[in-house]
Amino acid sequence: MGEGNRILLIVSGGIAAYKCLEVIRRLRERDIAVRCILTRAGADFVTPLSLAALSEDKVYDDLFSLTDENEMGHIRLSREADLVVVAPATANILAKMATGIADDLATTALLATDKPVMVAPAMNVRMWEHPATQTNMETLEGRGVLRVGPGEGAMACNEWGMGRMAEPEEIIAAVEKFFRDASRLSGRRALVTSGPTHEAIDPVRYIANQSSGKQGHAIAAALARLGARATLVTGPTHEPDPAGVEVVHVVSARDMLAACETAAGGDGPLDVAVCAAAVSDWRAAETVTDKIKKDGSAPALALVENPDILATLGNGGAQRPRLVIGFAAETSSVVENARTKRTAKNCDWIVANDVSPETGTFGGDANTVHLVSADGVEDWPTLSKRAVADRLAGRIAEALEAAP
Ligand code: CTP
């Protein structure tokens, strides 16, 4: 960390903008290069001159941007960084980021970047708590945007509450963690399956299940954040493709297996495979090309078993991923069934969860899981699916670091 790392710091308009001067000073102390974009409203709170003096670089703002297009376009500006930090991030810039508005240099760079983005929200408590801001923040976090703060405290507007920008030391700690984490799985190859599969009965009907794909997508994103080269093979879901992940869209279990075999067959064994997909256990014995018509009698549907992707990877011989992780979606005897599945499918860990309808796990944002391995069972507290993904990715990194 430090030397060689580059940050693009976007300073939007808020009273907390003065704190970004301290952030720049501390980043430079750590040998992190900082290049600043100052929005028009940000320039009401800090001067380009102070940013330039502390960052030891030119400051980009809308006044410069027209002439700078030749020297450095917004695309280059946004990509010549390892991390984009928006501090302070006002309600306005969060809204623009969530909806893809690009009406100045800062928001154009944010829309054009392919780099991780961290925001430090700063605004009045009512603006922070407004459903519009909360929804925008959720959208952004769902796309992988990292957030630091806000904190609670007295505000410049004489109110008290959530909305104060994180202190410089918290922002620095978050940046340091980002750079530490970003290389934990670098050079590692990961495969994740996610979502349901659809098994055609006829051209308009299919067999499916309630899986939303949220957990699997979050795991692929978490592995990518740790620097892994992650491939996500997903059945049909409403989840957006996670940033920094190669995504292969499939429909049926057989397509999913083929895509996994292609991903696993590359340059030597995968480091880790996480099978989070709710693969349909069966498919129609025969699919018909014409829509089945009703004729007064209920037709019988003959089924055949689908290939088991997790078991195929677990028993993959020399090409077996070094760490094979399955999920067990159960409605009773959760841990007991998970233990049986772990040995039956020859995998290293099983992440077991209760998906009974009253738990709200399918389609919901929270998950209560048990990690079952050869060493025993760990009960995790109820966490958001994103937090489960981060914790699992951290455990994967530890396991691979322990046995390089
Ligand atoms: N799995 C898979 N391919 C299948 C079926 C399941 O890769 N054809 C994987 C899932 O991704 C999950 C694990 O196997 O990681 C457990 O799936 P689950 O459906 O809970 O278990 P099953 O083996 O189908 O057993 P059962 O339905 O009897 O509980």
Coordinates of C-alpha atoms and ligand atoms in Angstrom, one line a residue, residues 275-277 279-281 307-310 326-330 341 345, ligand 1:
C275 CA -22.1 -22.8 -5.7
A276 CA -24.9 -20.5 -4.5
A277 CA -27.3 -21.2 -7.3
V279 CA -30.3 -25.2 -9.4
S280 CA -33.5 -27.0 -10.4
D281 CA -33.1 -30.6 -9.4
P307 CA -26.6 -32.8 -13.3
D308 CA -25.3 -31.7 -9.9
I309 CA -22.9 -28.8 -10.6
L310 CA -21.5 -28.7 -7.0
G326 CA -21.8 -25.3 -1.5
F327 CA -25.0 -23.9 -0.1
A328 CA -27.7 -25.9 1.6
A329 CA -31.1 -24.3 1.5
E330 CA -33.2 -26.3 4.0
K341 CA -24.6 -32.7 1.7
K345 CA -21.0 -33.7 -2.8
Ligands
CTP1 N1 -26.5 -27.8 -6.6 C1 -25.9 -27.9 -7.8 N2 -26.5 -28.5 -8.8 C2 -27.7 -29.1 -8.7 C3 -28.3 -29.1 -7.4 C4 -27.7 -28.4 -6.4 O1 -24.8 -27.3 -8.0 N3 -28.2 -29.8 -9.7 C5 -25.8 -27.1 -5.5 C6 -26.4 -25.8 -5.0 O2 -25.8 -24.7 -5.7 C7 -26.0 -25.8 -3.6 C8 -26.0 -27.3 -3.2 O3 -25.9 -28.0 -4.4 O4 -24.7 -25.3 -3.4 C9 -27.2 -27.7 -2.4 O5 -28.3 -27.6 -3.2 P1 -29.8 -28.1 -2.6 O6 -30.8 -27.9 -3.7 O7 -30.0 -27.5 -1.3 O8 -29.5 -29.6 -2.4 P2 -29.9 -30.8 -3.2 O9 -28.6 -31.5 -3.6 O10 -30.7 -30.4 -4.4 O11 -30.7 -31.7 -2.2 P3 -32.2 -31.5 -1.7 O12 -32.9 -30.8 -2.8 O13 -32.6 -32.9 -1.6 O14 -32.1 -30.8 -0.4

